Coordinates of C-alpha atoms in Angstrom, one line a residue:
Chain A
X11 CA -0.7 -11.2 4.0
X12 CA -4.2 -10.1 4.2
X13 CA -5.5 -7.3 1.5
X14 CA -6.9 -5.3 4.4
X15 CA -3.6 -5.0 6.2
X16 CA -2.5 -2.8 3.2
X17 CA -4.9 0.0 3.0
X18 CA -3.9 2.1 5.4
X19 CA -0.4 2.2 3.8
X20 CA -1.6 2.6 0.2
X21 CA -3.8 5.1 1.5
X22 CA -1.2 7.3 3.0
X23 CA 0.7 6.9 -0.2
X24 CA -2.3 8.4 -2.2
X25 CA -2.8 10.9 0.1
X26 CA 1.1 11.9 0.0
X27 CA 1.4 11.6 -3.2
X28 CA -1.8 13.1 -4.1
X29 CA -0.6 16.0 -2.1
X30 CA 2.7 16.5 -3.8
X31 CA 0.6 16.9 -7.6
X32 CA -1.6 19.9 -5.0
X33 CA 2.0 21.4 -4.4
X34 CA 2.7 21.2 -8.4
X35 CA -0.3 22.7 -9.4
X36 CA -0.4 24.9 -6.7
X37 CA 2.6 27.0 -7.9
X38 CA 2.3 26.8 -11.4
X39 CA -1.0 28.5 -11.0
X40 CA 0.6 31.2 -8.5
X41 CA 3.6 31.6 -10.9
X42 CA 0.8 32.5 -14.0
X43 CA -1.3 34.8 -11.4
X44 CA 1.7 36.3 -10.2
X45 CA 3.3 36.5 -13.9
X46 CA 6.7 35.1 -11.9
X47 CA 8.8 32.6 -13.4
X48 CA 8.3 29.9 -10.7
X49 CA 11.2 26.6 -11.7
X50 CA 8.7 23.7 -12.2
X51 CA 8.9 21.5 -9.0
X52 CA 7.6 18.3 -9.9
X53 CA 4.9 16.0 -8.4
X54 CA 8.1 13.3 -7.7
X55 CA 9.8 15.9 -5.9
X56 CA 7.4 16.8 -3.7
X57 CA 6.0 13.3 -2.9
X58 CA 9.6 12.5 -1.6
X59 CA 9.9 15.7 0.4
X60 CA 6.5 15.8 2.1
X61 CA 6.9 11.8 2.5
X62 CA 10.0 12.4 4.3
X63 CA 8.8 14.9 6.8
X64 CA 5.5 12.8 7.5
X65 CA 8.2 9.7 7.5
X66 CA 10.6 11.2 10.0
X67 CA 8.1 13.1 12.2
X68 CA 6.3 9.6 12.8
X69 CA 8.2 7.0 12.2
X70 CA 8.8 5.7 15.7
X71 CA 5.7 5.8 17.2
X72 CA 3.6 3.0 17.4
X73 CA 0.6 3.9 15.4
X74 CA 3.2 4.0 12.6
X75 CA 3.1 0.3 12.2
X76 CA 0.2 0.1 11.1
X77 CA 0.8 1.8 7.8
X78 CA 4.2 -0.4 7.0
X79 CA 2.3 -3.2 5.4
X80 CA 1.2 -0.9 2.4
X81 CA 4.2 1.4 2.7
X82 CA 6.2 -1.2 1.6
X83 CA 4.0 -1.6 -1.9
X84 CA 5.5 1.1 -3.3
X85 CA 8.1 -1.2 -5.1
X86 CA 5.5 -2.8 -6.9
X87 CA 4.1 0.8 -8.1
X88 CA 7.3 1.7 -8.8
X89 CA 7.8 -1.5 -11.4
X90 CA 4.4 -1.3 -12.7
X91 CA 4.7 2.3 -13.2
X92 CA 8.2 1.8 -14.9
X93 CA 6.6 -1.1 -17.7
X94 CA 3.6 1.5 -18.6
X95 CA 6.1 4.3 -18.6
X96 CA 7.5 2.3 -22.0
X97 CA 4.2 3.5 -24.0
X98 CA 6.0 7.4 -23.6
X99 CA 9.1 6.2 -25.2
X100 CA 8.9 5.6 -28.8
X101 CA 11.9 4.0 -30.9
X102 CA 11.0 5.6 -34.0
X103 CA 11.5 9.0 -32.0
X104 CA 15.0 8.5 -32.5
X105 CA 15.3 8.3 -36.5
X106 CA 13.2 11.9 -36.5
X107 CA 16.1 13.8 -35.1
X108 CA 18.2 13.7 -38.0
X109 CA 22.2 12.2 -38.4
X110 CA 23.9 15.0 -36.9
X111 CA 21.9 15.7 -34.0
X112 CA 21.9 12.1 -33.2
X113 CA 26.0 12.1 -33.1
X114 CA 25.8 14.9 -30.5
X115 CA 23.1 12.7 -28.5
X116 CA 25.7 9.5 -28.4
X117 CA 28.5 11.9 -27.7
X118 CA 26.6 13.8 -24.7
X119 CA 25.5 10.5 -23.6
X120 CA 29.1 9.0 -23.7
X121 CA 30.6 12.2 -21.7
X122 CA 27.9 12.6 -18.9
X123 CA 27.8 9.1 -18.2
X124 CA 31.8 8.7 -18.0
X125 CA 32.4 12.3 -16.5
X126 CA 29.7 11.1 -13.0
X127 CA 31.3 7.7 -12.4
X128 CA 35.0 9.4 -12.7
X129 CA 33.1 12.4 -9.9
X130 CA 31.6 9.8 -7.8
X131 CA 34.5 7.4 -7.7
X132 CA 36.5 11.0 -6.8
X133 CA 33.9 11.4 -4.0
X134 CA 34.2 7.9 -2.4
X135 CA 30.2 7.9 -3.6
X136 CA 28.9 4.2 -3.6
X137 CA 28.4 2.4 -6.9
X138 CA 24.5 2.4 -6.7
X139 CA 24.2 6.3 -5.9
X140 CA 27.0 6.9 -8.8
X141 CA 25.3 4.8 -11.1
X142 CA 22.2 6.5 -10.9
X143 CA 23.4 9.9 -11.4
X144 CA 25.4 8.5 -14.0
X145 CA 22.1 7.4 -15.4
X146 CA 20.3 11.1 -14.8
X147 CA 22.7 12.8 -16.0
X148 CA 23.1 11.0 -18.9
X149 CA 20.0 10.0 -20.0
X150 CA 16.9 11.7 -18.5
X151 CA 16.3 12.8 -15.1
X152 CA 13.6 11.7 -13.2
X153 CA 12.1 8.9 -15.3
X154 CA 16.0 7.2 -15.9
X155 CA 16.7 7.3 -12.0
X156 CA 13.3 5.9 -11.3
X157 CA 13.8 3.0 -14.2
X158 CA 17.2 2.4 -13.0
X159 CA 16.6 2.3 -9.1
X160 CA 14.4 -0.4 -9.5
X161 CA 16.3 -2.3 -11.8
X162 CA 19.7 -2.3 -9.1
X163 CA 17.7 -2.3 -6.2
X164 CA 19.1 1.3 -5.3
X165 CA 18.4 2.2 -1.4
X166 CA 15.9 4.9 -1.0
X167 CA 18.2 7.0 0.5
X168 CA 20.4 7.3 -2.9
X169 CA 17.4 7.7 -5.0
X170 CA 16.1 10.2 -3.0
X171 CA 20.1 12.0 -3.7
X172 CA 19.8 11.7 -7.1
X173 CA 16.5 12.9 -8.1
X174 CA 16.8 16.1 -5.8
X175 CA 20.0 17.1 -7.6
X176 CA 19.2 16.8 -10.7
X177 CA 15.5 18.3 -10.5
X178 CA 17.4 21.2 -8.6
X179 CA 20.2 21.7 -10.9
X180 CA 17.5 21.7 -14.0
X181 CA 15.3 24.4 -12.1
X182 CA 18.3 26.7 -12.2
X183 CA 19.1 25.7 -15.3
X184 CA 15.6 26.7 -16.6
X185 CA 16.6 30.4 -15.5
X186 CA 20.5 30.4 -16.9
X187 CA 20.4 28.5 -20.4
X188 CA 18.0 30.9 -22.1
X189 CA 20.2 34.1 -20.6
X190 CA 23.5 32.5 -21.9
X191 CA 21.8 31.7 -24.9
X192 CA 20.7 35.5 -25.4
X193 CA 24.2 36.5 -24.8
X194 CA 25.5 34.2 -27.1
X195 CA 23.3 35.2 -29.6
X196 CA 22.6 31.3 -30.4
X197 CA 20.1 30.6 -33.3
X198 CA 16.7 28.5 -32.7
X199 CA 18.3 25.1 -33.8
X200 CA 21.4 25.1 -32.1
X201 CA 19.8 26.8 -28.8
X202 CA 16.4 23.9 -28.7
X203 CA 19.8 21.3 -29.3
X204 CA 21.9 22.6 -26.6
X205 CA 19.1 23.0 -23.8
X206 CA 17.8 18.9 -25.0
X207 CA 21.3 17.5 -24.5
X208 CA 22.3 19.7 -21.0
X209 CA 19.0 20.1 -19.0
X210 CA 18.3 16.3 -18.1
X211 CA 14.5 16.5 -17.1
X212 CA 11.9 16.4 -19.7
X213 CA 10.0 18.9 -18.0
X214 CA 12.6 21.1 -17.7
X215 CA 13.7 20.9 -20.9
X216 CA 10.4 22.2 -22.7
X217 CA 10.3 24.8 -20.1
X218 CA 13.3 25.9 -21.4
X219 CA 13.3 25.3 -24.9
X220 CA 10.2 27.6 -25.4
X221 CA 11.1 30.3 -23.3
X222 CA 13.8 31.2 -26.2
X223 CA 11.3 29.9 -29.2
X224 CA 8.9 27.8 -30.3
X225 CA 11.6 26.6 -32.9
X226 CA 13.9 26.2 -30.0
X227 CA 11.6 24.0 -27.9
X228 CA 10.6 21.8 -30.5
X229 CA 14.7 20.9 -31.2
X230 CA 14.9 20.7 -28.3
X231 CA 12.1 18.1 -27.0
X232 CA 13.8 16.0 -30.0
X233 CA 17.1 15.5 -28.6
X234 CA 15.6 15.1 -25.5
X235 CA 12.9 12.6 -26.7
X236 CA 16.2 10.9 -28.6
X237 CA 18.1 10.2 -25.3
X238 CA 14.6 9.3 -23.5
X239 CA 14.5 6.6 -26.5
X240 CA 17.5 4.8 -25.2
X241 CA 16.1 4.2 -21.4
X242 CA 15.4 1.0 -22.0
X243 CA 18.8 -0.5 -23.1
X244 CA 21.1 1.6 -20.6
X245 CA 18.7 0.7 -17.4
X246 CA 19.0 -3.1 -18.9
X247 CA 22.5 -2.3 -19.0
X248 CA 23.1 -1.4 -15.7
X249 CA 20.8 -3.9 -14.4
X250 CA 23.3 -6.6 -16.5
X251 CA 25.9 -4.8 -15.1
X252 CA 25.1 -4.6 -11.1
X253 CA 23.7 -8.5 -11.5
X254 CA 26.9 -9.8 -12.8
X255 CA 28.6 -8.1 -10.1
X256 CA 27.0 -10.0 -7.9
X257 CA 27.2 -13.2 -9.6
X258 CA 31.0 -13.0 -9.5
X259 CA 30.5 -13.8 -5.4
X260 CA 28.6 -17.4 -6.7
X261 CA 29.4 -20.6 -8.2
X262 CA 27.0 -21.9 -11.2
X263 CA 25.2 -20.6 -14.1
X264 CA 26.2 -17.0 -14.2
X265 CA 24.2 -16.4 -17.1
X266 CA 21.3 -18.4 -14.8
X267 CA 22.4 -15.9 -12.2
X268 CA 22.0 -13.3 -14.0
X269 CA 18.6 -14.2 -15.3
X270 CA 17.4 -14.8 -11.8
X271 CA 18.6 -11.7 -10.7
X272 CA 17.7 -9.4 -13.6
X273 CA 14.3 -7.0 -13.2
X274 CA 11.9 -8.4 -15.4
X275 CA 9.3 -6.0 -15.2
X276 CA 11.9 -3.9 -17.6
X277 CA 10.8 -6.6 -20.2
X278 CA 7.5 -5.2 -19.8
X279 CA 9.1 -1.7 -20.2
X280 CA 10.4 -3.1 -23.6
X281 CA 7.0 -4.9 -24.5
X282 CA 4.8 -1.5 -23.9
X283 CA 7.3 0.6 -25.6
X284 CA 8.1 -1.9 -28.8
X285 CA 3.9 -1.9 -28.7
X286 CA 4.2 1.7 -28.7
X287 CA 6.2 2.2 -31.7
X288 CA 4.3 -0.3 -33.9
X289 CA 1.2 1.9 -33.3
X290 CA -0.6 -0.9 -31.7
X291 CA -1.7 2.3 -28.9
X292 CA -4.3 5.0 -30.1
X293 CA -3.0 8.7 -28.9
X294 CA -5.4 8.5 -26.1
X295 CA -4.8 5.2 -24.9
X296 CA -0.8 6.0 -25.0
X297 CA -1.7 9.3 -22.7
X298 CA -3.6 7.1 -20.6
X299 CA -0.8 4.7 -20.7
X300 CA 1.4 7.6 -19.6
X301 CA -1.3 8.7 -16.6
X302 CA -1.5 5.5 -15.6
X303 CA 2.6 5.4 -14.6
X304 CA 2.1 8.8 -13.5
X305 CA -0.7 7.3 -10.9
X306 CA 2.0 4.9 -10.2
X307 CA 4.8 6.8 -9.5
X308 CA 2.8 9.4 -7.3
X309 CA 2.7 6.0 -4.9
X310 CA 6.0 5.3 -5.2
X311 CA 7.6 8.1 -4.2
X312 CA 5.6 9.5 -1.3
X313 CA 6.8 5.4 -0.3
X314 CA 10.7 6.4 -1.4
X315 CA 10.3 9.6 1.3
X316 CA 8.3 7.9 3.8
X317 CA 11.3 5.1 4.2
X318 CA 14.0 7.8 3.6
X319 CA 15.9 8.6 7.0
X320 CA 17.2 11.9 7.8
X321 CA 19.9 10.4 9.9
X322 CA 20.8 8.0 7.1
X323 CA 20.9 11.3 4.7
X324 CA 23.3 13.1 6.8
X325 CA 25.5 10.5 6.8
X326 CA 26.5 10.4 3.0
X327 CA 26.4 14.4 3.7
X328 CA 26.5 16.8 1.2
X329 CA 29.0 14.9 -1.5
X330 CA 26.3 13.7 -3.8
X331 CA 25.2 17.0 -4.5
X332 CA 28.2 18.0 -5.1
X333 CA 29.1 15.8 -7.5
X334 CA 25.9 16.5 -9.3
X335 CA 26.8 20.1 -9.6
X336 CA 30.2 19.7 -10.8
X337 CA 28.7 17.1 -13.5
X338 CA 25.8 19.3 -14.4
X339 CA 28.1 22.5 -15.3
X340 CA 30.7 20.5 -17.0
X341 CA 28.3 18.9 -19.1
X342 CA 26.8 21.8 -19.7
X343 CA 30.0 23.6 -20.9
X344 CA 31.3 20.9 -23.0
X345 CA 27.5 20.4 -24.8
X346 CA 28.0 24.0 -25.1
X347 CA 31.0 24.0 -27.2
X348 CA 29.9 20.9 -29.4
X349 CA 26.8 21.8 -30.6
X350 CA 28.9 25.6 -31.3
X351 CA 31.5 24.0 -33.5
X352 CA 28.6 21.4 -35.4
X353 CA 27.1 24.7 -36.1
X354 CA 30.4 26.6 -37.0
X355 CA 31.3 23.2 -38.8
X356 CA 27.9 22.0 -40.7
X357 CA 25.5 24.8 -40.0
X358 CA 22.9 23.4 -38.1
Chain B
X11 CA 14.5 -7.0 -4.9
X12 CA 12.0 -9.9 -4.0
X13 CA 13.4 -13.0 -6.4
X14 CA 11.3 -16.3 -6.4
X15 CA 12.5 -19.6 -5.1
X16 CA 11.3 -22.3 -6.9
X17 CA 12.2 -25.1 -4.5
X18 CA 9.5 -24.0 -2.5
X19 CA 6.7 -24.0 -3.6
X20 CA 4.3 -24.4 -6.9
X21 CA 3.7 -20.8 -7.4
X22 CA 7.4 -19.6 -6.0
X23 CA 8.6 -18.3 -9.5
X24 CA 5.9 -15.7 -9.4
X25 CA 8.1 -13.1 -7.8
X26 CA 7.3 -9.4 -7.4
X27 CA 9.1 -8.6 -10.5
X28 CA 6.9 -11.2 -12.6
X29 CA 4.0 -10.2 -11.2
X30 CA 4.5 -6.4 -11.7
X31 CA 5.1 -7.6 -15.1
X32 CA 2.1 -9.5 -15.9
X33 CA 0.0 -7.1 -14.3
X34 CA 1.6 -4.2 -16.6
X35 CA 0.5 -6.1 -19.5
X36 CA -2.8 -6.6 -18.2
X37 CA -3.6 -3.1 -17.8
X38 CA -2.0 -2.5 -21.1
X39 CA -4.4 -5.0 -22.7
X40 CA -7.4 -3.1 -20.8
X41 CA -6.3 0.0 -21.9
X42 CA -5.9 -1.2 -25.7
X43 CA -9.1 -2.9 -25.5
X44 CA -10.8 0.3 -23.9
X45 CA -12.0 -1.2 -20.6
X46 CA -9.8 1.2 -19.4
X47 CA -9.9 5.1 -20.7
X48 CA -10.0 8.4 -20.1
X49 CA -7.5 8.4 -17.5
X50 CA -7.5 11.6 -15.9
X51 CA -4.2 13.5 -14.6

């Protein structure tokens, strides 16, 4: 394919996705001017959003072709952006969080992961879509769904799904967990541990945190830093997981099989982020690291919305949301009650 | 999810995924070497 052919595409990503970080910005700064607490609507989510109108409202006409060729780069952003994104993700983050804290982590982790594959085999969802809100839910968000959909191949449509629930469950969230934690009358520790184990974007999650305390905020970016520690090993879980299921089809090497089919750009994930915790990375150049993926991901999903059908959407209908709710309040119920009884139990 | 085939061709194994990874490291190298820096978001 000739390099040319692309820029067009890869320009309309940039300018998509360049537009969506606008958006972001945009109402942050109207939120501060207007002192109203605006939910933080992230870059990603508006990439896919204004992607998918400019997708839908063009798609079939014929200039359209033109941009396909670099359209269709976005997978290669996406895995690129996925290896740096390793450099954020720092296994010695883990060990700071302390025994106990840790427990709840494996137990949230456990529960939300469980609790969205019983919901989404409930709701006839398919296995991909499942898995990846399995994967948000569990781990974190945005960043999870966006490891994970590369690594099983996930259709646009169902990452599209997955990411709007849970960035839409966490904006309420952002609004409810500090009121119940006021009525509750939940101390700093317990609060920052809660909000890090229920809210599942990282965003989000600090948002929250801090609007209680500053005590609060900082627990809470630990348990959620804990859970964004173990990324790597559930998406090359999954990825183990959805290539053996495949394999089963085929005679041979299924281990061969499995190599062949597993992502290996989540090596470099591991790479970058085993560099990451041996220091090997300044502070700056692991914030550039982290800009860098950002860059990458700004492509990727204005790609994810641009290919995203509406008519395609309407046909899985409203039953992954649905499930996302239902698995966002029960996990946030149960998380609830067990960091209450550690507290009641150990005093946090 | 674009896999090589190597009975094609020399370079066949080079699929998407390796590439993306190889070109991951590279900017990683660049960044730790401080060719690239100061990325701006």
């Amino acid at each position: 394919m000739r390099p040319l052919a692309l820029v067009p595409g890869v320009g309309l990503l940039l300018a998509i996705g360049y537009a969506g970080k606008l958006a972001e910005g945009s109402l942050k700064t109207y939120g501060k001017a207007h002192h109203v607490a605006l939910p933080n609507v992230e870059y990603v989510l508006w990439a896919i959003l204004i992607g998918l109108l400019v997708g839908n409202a063009f798609a079939r006409s014929r200039f359209f072709s033109v941009f396909l060729p670099g359209i269709n780069t976005y997978e290669f952003f996406l895995k690129v952006g996925i290896a740096l994104l390793g450099a954020r993700f720092l296994l010695g983050d883990v060990l700071k969080l302390g025994g106990l804290s840790l427990v709840l982590v494996v137990l949230e982790f456990a529960v939300a992961g469980s609790l969205m594959v019983v919901l989404g085999r409930a709701f006839k969802l398919g296995p991909k879509l499942t898995a990846l809100l399995a994967v948000g839910s569990s781990i974190c968000g945005v960043s999870a769904i966006i490891a994970t959909q590369g690594a099983i191949d996930a259709n646009d449509e169902d990452t599209s799904y997955a990411i709007g629930a849970i960035l839409a469950l966490g904006a309420i969230g952002l609004f409810l967990f500090p009121a119940i934690g006021h009525a509750l009358q939940m101390g700093d520790h317990t609060f920052g541990l809660w909000v890090g184990l229920a809210i599942d974007n990282t965003a989000e999650v600090t948002a929250a945190g801090n609007m209680y305390s500053d005590e609060a905020g900082k627990w809470a970016v630990l348990a959620k830093t804990a859970r964004n520690a173990t990324i790597g090993f559930v998406v090359l879980g999954v990825a183990l997981y959805f290539a053996s299921r495949a394999g089963k089809q085929l005679e041979g090497s299924r281990a061969g099989f499995v190599w062949s089919k597993f992502p290996k750009f989540v090596l470099g994930f591991l790479i970058v982020s085993a560099l990451a915790s041996a220091h090997v990375f300044g502070p700056r150049q692991q914030s550039d690291l982290a800009n860098l993926s950002r860059w990458a991901f700004l492509l990727t999903f204005a790609g994810v919305g641009l290919k995203t059908n509406f008519a395609e959407l309407r046909r899985q209908g409203m039953r992954p949301l649905v499930v996302g709710a239902i698995g966002e309040v029960v996990i946030a119920g149960l998380t609830l009650v067990m960091v209450i009884v550690a507290d009641k139990m150990f005093h946090l | 999810m674009a896999q090589g085939d190597g009975s094609k061709h020399a370079l066949a194994w080079l699929s998407v995924d390796w590439a993306t990874l190889l070109v991951a490291l590279a900017i990683a190298a660049l960044v730790r070497a401080g060719v690239i820096a100061g990325v701006p978001w």
